[in-house]
CSV table of C-alpha atoms and ligand atoms in Angstrom, one decimal:
chain,number,residue,atom,x,y,z
A,192,MET,CA,12.4,-28.7,16.2
A,193,ILE,CA,11.1,-28.2,12.7
A,194,GLU,CA,7.9,-30.1,12.1
A,195,THR,CA,8.5,-32.8,9.7
A,196,SER,CA,5.1,-32.5,8.0
A,197,GLN,CA,5.3,-30.1,5.2
A,198,ARG,CA,2.8,-27.2,5.1
A,199,HIS,CA,1.8,-25.0,2.3
A,200,ILE,CA,1.6,-21.4,3.4
A,201,PRO,CA,1.3,-19.0,0.4
A,202,PHE,CA,2.6,-15.4,0.8
A,203,PHE,CA,-1.0,-14.2,0.6
A,204,LYS,CA,-4.5,-15.5,0.3
A,205,ALA,CA,-7.6,-13.5,-0.2
A,206,VAL,CA,-10.8,-14.8,1.5
A,207,PHE,CA,-14.3,-14.3,0.0
A,208,ASP,CA,-16.4,-15.9,2.7
A,209,GLY,CA,-19.2,-13.3,2.9
A,210,ASP,CA,-22.0,-12.2,0.7
A,211,GLU,CA,-19.7,-11.6,-2.3
A,212,LEU,CA,-21.5,-14.0,-4.7
A,213,ARG,CA,-25.0,-12.8,-3.8
A,214,LEU,CA,-24.0,-9.1,-4.4
A,215,ILE,CA,-22.4,-10.0,-7.7
A,216,GLN,CA,-25.5,-12.0,-8.7
A,217,GLU,CA,-27.6,-8.9,-8.0
A,218,VAL,CA,-25.4,-6.9,-10.3
A,219,LEU,CA,-25.7,-9.5,-13.1
A,220,GLU,CA,-29.4,-9.8,-12.7
A,221,SER,CA,-29.8,-6.0,-12.8
A,222,GLY,CA,-28.4,-6.1,-16.3
A,223,TRP,CA,-26.1,-3.1,-15.5
A,224,VAL,CA,-22.5,-4.2,-14.9
A,225,THR,CA,-20.4,-1.1,-15.5
A,226,THR,CA,-20.3,1.9,-13.1
A,227,GLY,CA,-23.7,2.2,-11.5
A,228,PRO,CA,-25.5,2.0,-8.2
A,229,LYS,CA,-23.1,-0.5,-6.5
A,230,THR,CA,-20.2,1.8,-7.3
A,231,ALA,CA,-22.1,4.8,-5.9
A,232,LEU,CA,-22.9,2.9,-2.7
A,233,PHE,CA,-19.3,1.7,-2.4
A,234,GLU,CA,-18.0,5.2,-2.7
A,235,GLU,CA,-20.4,6.5,-0.2
A,236,GLN,CA,-19.5,3.8,2.4
A,237,PHE,CA,-15.8,4.1,1.7
A,238,ALA,CA,-15.9,7.9,2.2
A,239,GLU,CA,-17.6,7.3,5.5
A,240,ALA,CA,-15.1,4.6,6.5
A,241,VAL,CA,-12.2,7.1,6.1
A,242,SER,CA,-14.1,10.2,7.1
A,243,ALA,CA,-13.5,11.9,3.8
A,244,LYS,CA,-16.0,14.2,2.0
A,245,TYR,CA,-15.5,12.5,-1.4
A,246,ALA,CA,-14.5,9.0,-2.6
A,247,LEU,CA,-14.0,8.3,-6.3
A,248,ALA,CA,-13.8,4.7,-7.3
A,249,VAL,CA,-11.4,3.7,-10.1
A,250,ASN,CA,-10.1,0.6,-11.7
A,251,SER,CA,-6.6,0.5,-10.0
A,252,GLY,CA,-4.5,2.2,-7.3
A,253,THR,CA,-2.2,3.3,-10.1
A,254,ALA,CA,-5.2,5.1,-11.8
A,255,ALA,CA,-6.0,6.7,-8.5
A,256,LEU,CA,-2.5,8.1,-8.2
A,257,HIS,CA,-2.4,9.3,-11.8
A,258,LEU,CA,-5.8,11.1,-11.4
A,259,ALA,CA,-4.9,12.7,-8.1
A,260,LEU,CA,-1.6,14.1,-9.4
A,261,GLU,CA,-3.4,15.4,-12.5
A,262,ALA,CA,-6.0,17.0,-10.4
A,263,VAL,CA,-3.5,19.0,-8.3
A,264,GLY,CA,-2.0,20.2,-11.5
A,265,VAL,CA,1.2,18.2,-11.8
A,266,GLY,CA,2.5,18.6,-15.4
A,267,PRO,CA,5.5,18.6,-17.7
A,268,GLY,CA,8.7,19.6,-16.0
A,269,ASP,CA,7.4,19.5,-12.4
A,270,LYS,CA,9.2,17.6,-9.7
A,271,VAL,CA,7.4,15.1,-7.5
A,272,PHE,CA,9.1,13.6,-4.4
A,273,VAL,CA,8.6,9.9,-4.0
A,274,PRO,CA,10.3,7.3,-1.7
A,275,THR,CA,12.7,4.9,-3.4
A,276,MET,CA,11.3,2.1,-1.3
A,277,THR,CA,8.0,1.6,-3.1
A,278,PHE,CA,6.3,-0.1,-6.0
A,279,THR,CA,7.0,1.4,-9.4
A,280,ALA,CA,3.4,2.7,-9.7
A,281,THR,CA,4.2,5.5,-7.2
A,282,ALA,CA,6.8,6.9,-9.6
A,283,GLU,CA,5.5,5.9,-13.0
A,284,VAL,CA,2.4,8.0,-12.7
A,285,VAL,CA,4.6,11.1,-12.3
A,286,ARG,CA,6.1,10.2,-15.7
A,287,TYR,CA,2.7,9.7,-17.2
A,288,LEU,CA,2.2,13.5,-16.7
A,289,GLY,CA,5.6,14.4,-18.1
A,290,ALA,CA,6.9,15.3,-14.6
A,291,ASP,CA,10.0,13.9,-12.9
A,292,PRO,CA,10.1,11.8,-9.8
A,293,VAL,CA,12.8,12.8,-7.3
A,294,PHE,CA,13.7,9.7,-5.2
A,295,LEU,CA,14.1,10.0,-1.4
A,296,ASP,CA,15.8,7.6,1.0
A,297,VAL,CA,13.8,6.2,3.9
A,298,GLU,CA,14.1,5.5,7.6
A,299,TYR,CA,15.5,2.2,8.7
A,300,GLY,CA,12.9,0.0,10.4
A,301,THR,CA,9.8,1.7,8.9
A,302,SER,CA,10.8,2.3,5.3
A,303,LEU,CA,9.0,5.6,5.7
A,304,VAL,CA,10.0,9.1,4.5
A,305,THR,CA,10.3,11.1,7.8
A,306,PRO,CA,9.8,14.8,8.3
A,307,ASP,CA,13.6,15.2,8.6
A,308,ILE,CA,14.1,13.4,5.3
A,309,LEU,CA,11.6,15.6,3.6
A,310,SER,CA,13.1,18.8,4.9
A,311,GLU,CA,16.6,17.8,3.8
A,312,ALA,CA,15.3,16.9,0.4
A,313,ILE,CA,13.7,20.3,0.0
A,314,GLU,CA,17.0,21.9,0.8
A,315,ARG,CA,18.9,19.7,-1.6
A,316,TYR,CA,16.5,19.5,-4.5
A,317,GLY,CA,14.3,22.5,-4.1
A,318,VAL,CA,10.6,22.7,-3.6
A,319,PRO,CA,8.6,20.1,-5.6
A,320,LYS,CA,5.1,20.5,-7.0
A,321,ALA,CA,3.9,17.4,-5.0
A,322,PHE,CA,5.1,14.8,-2.6
A,323,ILE,CA,3.8,11.2,-2.4
A,324,PRO,CA,4.3,9.7,1.0
A,325,VAL,CA,3.8,5.9,1.0
A,326,HIS,CA,2.3,4.5,4.2
A,327,PHE,CA,4.7,1.5,3.9
A,328,GLY,CA,3.3,-1.8,4.9
A,329,GLY,CA,0.3,-0.2,6.5
A,330,GLN,CA,2.0,2.1,9.0
A,331,ALA,CA,1.1,5.8,8.6
A,332,ALA,CA,4.0,8.1,7.9
A,333,GLU,CA,4.4,11.0,10.4
A,334,MET,CA,1.9,13.3,8.8
A,335,PHE,CA,1.6,15.4,12.0
A,336,GLY,CA,4.7,16.2,14.0
A,337,MET,CA,5.3,14.1,17.1
A,338,ARG,CA,8.2,16.4,18.2
A,339,GLY,CA,8.6,19.0,15.5
A,340,LYS,CA,6.8,19.5,12.3
A,341,GLY,CA,5.0,16.7,10.5
A,342,LEU,CA,5.0,16.0,6.7
A,343,VAL,CA,1.8,18.0,6.4
A,344,ASP,CA,3.2,21.0,8.2
A,345,ILE,CA,6.4,21.0,6.0
A,346,ALA,CA,4.4,20.6,2.8
A,347,LYS,CA,2.0,23.5,3.8
A,348,ASP,CA,5.0,25.8,4.6
A,349,HIS,CA,6.2,25.4,1.0
A,350,GLY,CA,2.9,24.9,-0.9
A,351,ILE,CA,3.6,21.3,-1.8
A,352,ALA,CA,0.6,19.1,-2.6
A,353,ILE,CA,0.4,15.9,-0.7
A,354,ILE,CA,-0.9,12.9,-2.5
A,355,GLU,CA,-0.8,9.9,-0.2
A,356,ASP,CA,-0.1,6.4,-1.6
A,357,ALA,CA,-2.3,4.4,0.8
A,358,ALA,CA,-2.2,1.2,-1.3
A,359,HIS,CA,-1.1,-0.6,1.9
A,360,ALA,CA,-3.0,1.5,4.4
A,361,PHE,CA,-6.6,0.6,4.6
A,362,PRO,CA,-7.8,0.7,7.4
A,363,ALA,CA,-5.1,2.7,9.2
A,364,ARG,CA,-4.8,5.7,11.4
A,365,CYS,CA,-2.4,8.5,12.0
A,366,GLN,CA,-2.7,10.1,15.4
A,367,GLY,CA,-6.4,9.3,15.7
A,368,ARG,CA,-7.2,10.3,12.1
A,369,MET,CA,-8.1,7.8,9.4
A,370,ILE,CA,-5.7,7.6,6.5
A,371,GLY,CA,-7.9,9.0,3.7
A,372,ASN,CA,-8.8,12.5,5.0
A,373,ILE,CA,-5.4,14.0,5.7
A,374,GLY,CA,-3.5,15.0,2.5
A,375,ASP,CA,-4.9,16.8,-0.5
A,376,ALA,CA,-5.9,13.4,-1.9
A,377,THR,CA,-5.3,9.8,-0.7
A,378,CYS,CA,-5.1,6.9,-3.1
A,379,PHE,CA,-6.0,3.3,-2.2
A,380,SER,CA,-5.5,0.1,-4.1
A,381,PHE,CA,-7.9,-2.9,-4.1
A,382,TYR,CA,-5.4,-5.1,-6.1
A,383,ALA,CA,-5.7,-8.9,-5.4
A,384,ASN,CA,-3.2,-9.0,-2.6
A,385,LYS,CA,-4.0,-5.8,-0.8
A,386,THR,CA,-5.8,-5.6,2.5
A,387,MET,CA,-9.2,-5.6,0.8
A,388,THR,CA,-9.7,-6.4,-2.9
A,389,THR,CA,-12.1,-5.9,-5.7
A,390,GLY,CA,-10.0,-8.1,-8.0
A,391,GLU,CA,-8.6,-4.9,-9.5
A,392,GLY,CA,-9.6,-1.5,-8.3
A,393,GLY,CA,-8.7,1.7,-6.5
A,394,MET,CA,-10.1,4.8,-4.8
A,395,VAL,CA,-9.3,8.5,-4.5
A,396,THR,CA,-10.5,10.2,-1.4
A,397,THR,CA,-10.3,13.9,-0.7
A,398,ASN,CA,-12.0,16.7,1.2
A,399,SER,CA,-11.5,19.1,-1.8
A,400,GLU,CA,-14.5,19.6,-4.0
A,401,THR,CA,-12.2,20.9,-6.8
A,402,ILE,CA,-10.0,17.7,-6.7
A,403,ALA,CA,-13.1,15.5,-6.5
A,404,GLN,CA,-14.7,17.2,-9.5
A,405,ARG,CA,-11.6,16.9,-11.6
A,406,VAL,CA,-11.0,13.2,-10.8
A,407,ARG,CA,-14.7,12.5,-11.5
A,408,ILE,CA,-14.4,14.0,-15.0
A,409,MET,CA,-10.9,12.6,-15.8
A,410,ARG,CA,-11.6,9.0,-14.8
A,411,LEU,CA,-14.2,8.8,-17.6
A,412,HIS,CA,-13.0,10.3,-20.8
A,413,GLY,CA,-13.2,13.9,-19.7
A,414,ILE,CA,-17.0,13.7,-19.9
A,415,ASP,CA,-18.7,16.1,-17.7
A,416,ARG,CA,-21.0,13.5,-16.0
A,417,ASP,CA,-21.0,9.8,-15.7
A,418,SER,CA,-23.0,7.7,-18.0
A,419,TRP,CA,-25.2,5.9,-15.5
A,420,LYS,CA,-26.6,9.2,-14.3
A,421,ARG,CA,-27.1,10.2,-17.9
A,422,TYR,CA,-29.2,7.2,-18.8
A,423,SER,CA,-31.0,6.8,-15.5
A,424,GLN,CA,-32.3,10.3,-15.0
A,425,ILE,CA,-35.6,11.0,-16.8
A,426,GLY,CA,-35.6,14.2,-18.7
A,427,VAL,CA,-31.9,14.5,-19.0
A,428,PRO,CA,-30.8,14.7,-22.6
A,429,TRP,CA,-28.5,12.2,-24.2
A,430,GLU,CA,-26.1,15.0,-24.9
A,431,TYR,CA,-22.8,15.3,-23.1
A,432,ASP,CA,-19.8,17.4,-23.4
A,433,VAL,CA,-16.1,16.5,-23.3
A,434,VAL,CA,-14.0,19.0,-21.5
A,435,ALA,CA,-10.6,17.3,-21.5
A,436,ALA,CA,-8.8,14.3,-23.0
A,437,GLY,CA,-9.6,12.1,-20.0
A,438,TYR,CA,-8.9,8.5,-19.2
A,439,LYS,CA,-10.8,5.3,-19.0
A,440,TYR,CA,-10.4,4.5,-15.3
A,441,ASN,CA,-13.9,3.9,-14.0
A,442,MET,CA,-14.8,1.0,-11.7
A,443,SER,CA,-17.4,-1.7,-12.7
A,444,ASP,CA,-20.3,-2.5,-10.5
A,445,ILE,CA,-19.1,-6.1,-10.4
A,446,ALA,CA,-15.9,-4.9,-8.7
A,447,ALA,CA,-17.8,-2.5,-6.5
A,448,ALA,CA,-20.1,-5.4,-5.3
A,449,LEU,CA,-16.9,-7.2,-4.1
A,450,GLY,CA,-15.7,-4.0,-2.5
A,451,LEU,CA,-18.9,-3.5,-0.6
A,452,VAL,CA,-18.6,-6.9,1.1
A,453,GLN,CA,-14.9,-6.6,1.7
A,454,LEU,CA,-15.4,-3.2,3.2
A,455,GLN,CA,-17.8,-4.7,5.8
A,456,LYS,CA,-15.1,-7.3,6.7
A,457,ALA,CA,-12.2,-4.8,6.7
A,458,ALA,CA,-12.1,-4.3,10.5
A,459,SER,CA,-12.2,-8.0,11.3
A,460,MET,CA,-9.6,-8.8,8.6
A,461,LYS,CA,-7.4,-6.2,10.0
A,462,GLU,CA,-7.7,-7.6,13.6
A,463,ALA,CA,-6.8,-11.0,12.2
A,464,ARG,CA,-3.6,-9.6,10.6
A,465,ARG,CA,-2.8,-7.8,13.8
A,466,ARG,CA,-2.9,-11.1,15.6
A,467,CYS,CA,-0.4,-12.5,13.0
A,468,ALA,CA,1.9,-9.5,13.5
A,469,GLU,CA,1.7,-9.9,17.3
A,470,HIS,CA,2.7,-13.6,17.0
A,471,TYR,CA,5.7,-12.7,14.8
A,472,LEU,CA,6.8,-9.9,17.0
A,473,GLU,CA,6.7,-12.2,20.0
A,474,GLN,CA,8.1,-15.3,18.3
A,475,LEU,CA,10.9,-13.6,16.3
A,476,GLY,CA,11.9,-11.0,18.9
A,477,GLU,CA,14.9,-13.0,20.2
A,478,ILE,CA,16.5,-13.6,16.9
A,479,LYS,CA,19.4,-11.0,16.8
A,480,THR,CA,20.3,-11.7,13.2
A,481,ILE,CA,17.0,-10.3,11.9
A,482,ASP,CA,15.6,-6.8,12.3
A,483,LEU,CA,11.8,-6.7,12.9
A,484,PRO,CA,9.7,-3.8,11.6
A,485,ALA,CA,9.7,-0.8,13.9
A,486,VAL,CA,6.2,-0.1,15.0
A,487,ARG,CA,5.8,3.6,15.7
A,488,VAL,CA,2.0,3.7,15.9
A,489,PRO,CA,-0.4,1.8,18.3
A,490,MET,CA,-0.8,-1.8,17.0
A,491,GLU,CA,-4.4,-1.2,16.2
A,492,ASP,CA,-3.7,1.9,14.0
A,493,HIS,CA,-1.5,-0.2,11.7
A,494,SER,CA,-3.3,-2.0,8.8
A,495,TRP,CA,-0.6,-4.8,8.9
A,496,HIS,CA,-0.6,-5.3,5.1
A,497,LEU,CA,3.0,-6.5,5.3
A,498,PHE,CA,5.3,-8.0,7.8
A,499,PRO,CA,8.7,-7.0,6.4
A,500,ILE,CA,11.9,-8.2,8.2
A,501,VAL,CA,15.5,-7.5,7.3
A,502,LEU,CA,18.2,-10.2,7.6
A,503,ASN,CA,21.1,-8.1,9.0
A,504,ASN,CA,24.8,-8.5,8.5
A,505,ASP,CA,25.1,-11.1,11.2
A,506,CYS,CA,22.6,-13.4,9.5
A,507,PRO,CA,24.2,-16.7,8.4
A,508,ILE,CA,22.0,-16.9,5.3
A,509,SER,CA,21.6,-14.5,2.4
A,510,ARG,CA,18.2,-13.1,1.5
A,511,ASN,CA,17.9,-15.0,-1.7
A,512,ASP,CA,18.9,-18.3,-0.1
A,513,PHE,CA,16.4,-17.6,2.7
A,514,ILE,CA,13.6,-17.1,0.2
A,515,ARG,CA,14.6,-20.3,-1.6
A,516,LYS,CA,14.8,-22.4,1.6
A,517,MET,CA,11.5,-21.0,2.8
A,518,ASN,CA,9.9,-21.9,-0.5
A,519,GLU,CA,11.3,-25.5,-0.3
A,520,LYS,CA,9.5,-25.8,3.0
A,521,GLY,CA,6.3,-24.6,1.5
A,522,VAL,CA,6.3,-21.0,2.7
A,523,GLY,CA,5.8,-18.1,0.2
A,524,THR,CA,7.6,-14.8,0.8
A,525,SER,CA,8.0,-11.6,-1.1
A,526,VAL,CA,10.3,-8.6,-1.2
A,527,HIS,CA,9.1,-5.1,-0.6
A,528,PHE,CA,10.7,-3.6,-2.4
A,529,LYS,CA,13.7,-3.6,-4.7
A,530,PRO,CA,14.2,0.1,-4.4
A,531,LEU,CA,13.4,2.2,-7.5
A,532,HIS,CA,16.8,3.7,-7.7
A,533,ARG,CA,18.0,0.2,-8.7
A,534,MET,CA,15.5,-0.2,-11.5
A,535,THR,CA,17.0,0.2,-14.9
A,536,TYR,CA,14.5,2.8,-16.2
A,537,TYR,CA,14.8,5.2,-13.3
A,538,LYS,CA,18.5,4.5,-12.7
A,539,ARG,CA,19.4,5.4,-16.3
A,540,ARG,CA,17.1,8.2,-16.8
A,541,TYR,CA,18.0,10.1,-13.6
A,542,SER,CA,21.6,8.8,-13.3
A,543,LEU,CA,20.9,7.5,-9.8
A,544,LYS,CA,23.7,6.3,-7.6
A,545,GLU,CA,23.3,3.6,-4.9
A,546,GLU,CA,25.5,5.6,-2.5
A,547,ASN,CA,22.9,8.3,-2.3
A,548,PHE,CA,20.4,5.9,-0.8
A,549,PRO,CA,22.4,4.3,2.1
A,550,VAL,CA,19.4,3.3,4.2
A,551,ALA,CA,17.3,1.8,1.4
A,552,GLU,CA,20.5,0.0,0.3
A,553,ARG,CA,20.9,-1.4,3.8
A,554,ILE,CA,17.3,-2.6,3.8
A,555,TRP,CA,17.5,-4.0,0.3
A,556,ARG,CA,20.5,-6.2,1.2
A,557,GLY,CA,18.3,-8.3,3.5
A,558,ASN,CA,14.6,-7.4,3.2
A,559,VAL,CA,12.0,-10.1,2.9
A,560,SER,CA,8.3,-10.0,3.8
A,561,LEU,CA,6.7,-12.9,5.7
A,562,PRO,CA,3.2,-14.2,4.9
A,563,ILE,CA,0.4,-12.2,6.8
A,564,TYR,CA,-3.3,-12.6,6.0
A,565,PRO,CA,-6.5,-13.2,8.0
A,566,SER,CA,-6.8,-17.0,7.5
A,567,MET,CA,-3.3,-17.8,8.8
A,568,THR,CA,-3.6,-20.1,11.8
A,569,ASN,CA,-1.5,-20.1,14.9
A,570,GLU,CA,0.1,-23.3,13.7
A,571,ASP,CA,0.9,-21.6,10.4
A,572,LEU,CA,2.5,-18.7,12.2
A,573,ARG,CA,4.5,-21.0,14.5
A,574,TYR,CA,5.7,-23.0,11.5
A,575,VAL,CA,6.9,-19.9,9.7
A,576,SER,CA,8.6,-18.6,12.9
A,577,GLU,CA,10.4,-21.8,13.5
A,578,LEU,CA,11.7,-21.9,10.0
A,579,VAL,CA,12.9,-18.3,10.2
A,580,ALA,CA,14.7,-19.3,13.5
A,581,ALA,CA,16.2,-22.4,12.0
A,582,LEU,CA,17.6,-20.4,9.0
A,583,CYS,CA,18.7,-17.3,10.8
A,584,LEU,CA,19.9,-18.3,14.3
A,585,SER,CA,23.5,-19.3,14.9
A,586,PRO,CA,23.9,-23.0,16.0
A,587,ASP,CA,24.5,-21.9,19.6
A,588,GLU,CA,21.4,-19.7,19.8
A,589,SER,CA,19.1,-22.2,18.1
A,590,LYS,CA,19.7,-24.6,21.1
A,591,SER,CA,17.8,-22.3,23.4
A,592,TYR,CA,15.2,-21.0,20.9
A,593,ASN,CA,11.7,-22.1,21.6
A,594,VAL,CA,8.7,-20.2,20.1
A,595,ASP,CA,6.8,-21.0,23.3
A,596,ASN,CA,9.3,-19.3,25.6
A,597,GLU,CA,7.3,-17.0,27.8
A,598,ARG,CA,9.0,-13.7,28.5
B,984,PLP,C1,-0.1,-2.1,-5.2
B,984,PLP,C2,0.5,-0.7,-5.1
B,984,PLP,C3,0.2,0.3,-6.0
B,984,PLP,C4,-0.7,0.1,-7.2
B,984,PLP,O1,-1.9,-0.4,-7.0
B,984,PLP,P1,-2.7,-1.1,-8.2
B,984,PLP,O2,-4.1,-1.2,-7.7
B,984,PLP,O3,-2.0,-2.4,-8.4
B,984,PLP,O4,-2.6,-0.3,-9.4
B,984,PLP,C5,0.7,1.6,-5.7
B,984,PLP,N1,1.6,1.8,-4.7
B,984,PLP,C6,2.0,0.8,-3.9
B,984,PLP,C7,2.9,1.1,-2.8
B,984,PLP,C8,1.5,-0.5,-4.0
B,984,PLP,O5,1.9,-1.5,-3.2
């Protein structure tokens, strides 16, 4: 059943098959490589893509989160709710500001913080200064209530700022609205393996002029206007003022040139990832020893950054053996995530106990993400699915398994 010819299918592969080189060449020939006209254009087009009033480009998703939290006034001693099922960046930025992350368990199947989880956390830990929902894998959290109150409603009731971690969620929608114009601010990542990349990069989007203004100043040393404007406007004096001890988080025009081209391809790349997800959902649906991601939004509203599965208790192989075997067959996989309550720094500092995160623990025992990216072919997808079946099905079940079964 397994093809004998070995394939090499990496976990992720970025594709630069558009005008990337030409736009980068333009930047180089212009002689201005740091933040400048390409960054300004990228911001304008990105703001439009997510229907936000403001988009501020920065040099990482982590910088975006840091600046957004700073702009809503998170400071020493404040509490900020974050899911435990996320990358450390979501929580480390809280520490940058001297505030403390409070880790929340997530929902099985989606790895999202639900409105119920948020409400319970408020009862248990009190009202935090801010909450960072992570749109895990590219599926929007329940920002607006489907039955009762949504995350936004609950946050409004208590005056909690919502800073969205949308590192996985471009382009994605929540009940018809683009992720990027819902919370107080939304933070995107253009890291190398995200749904679109600038090599390294990030973006803060917001509808708040106050937040936009603060992010704009703090991303570049606390200077009250950016240097390109300073040097390009005739009659503007050289002089500038520093109004805060800001950071050095601005995006270069080289990165923005990449971003402009990737942005144009974002919709088609997303469609290609959706095709991968549909293949997996179809081809893996019969395997009872794995749990597929629960899809709560229309397929086309999901950015399909990840395809995370969970090897459940009935699975004949452990997660780590599964990863090793897949690797031996040429298939790269990854784990999203080892929950933060298990990481030494957070575990020690906040005396975190595994039993307080039963769902994240259940996910963690078997979670593994399969390759998903636009250039995957149907043959690649079939190869991965057949390997998963061979490793996870019981001997009985595997006799009747056929990826081409029509149901
Ligand atoms: C990648 C990622 C980030 C950080 O983005 P960088 O651009 O790498 O700084 C933050 N949160 C989540 C959930 C991520 O996956």
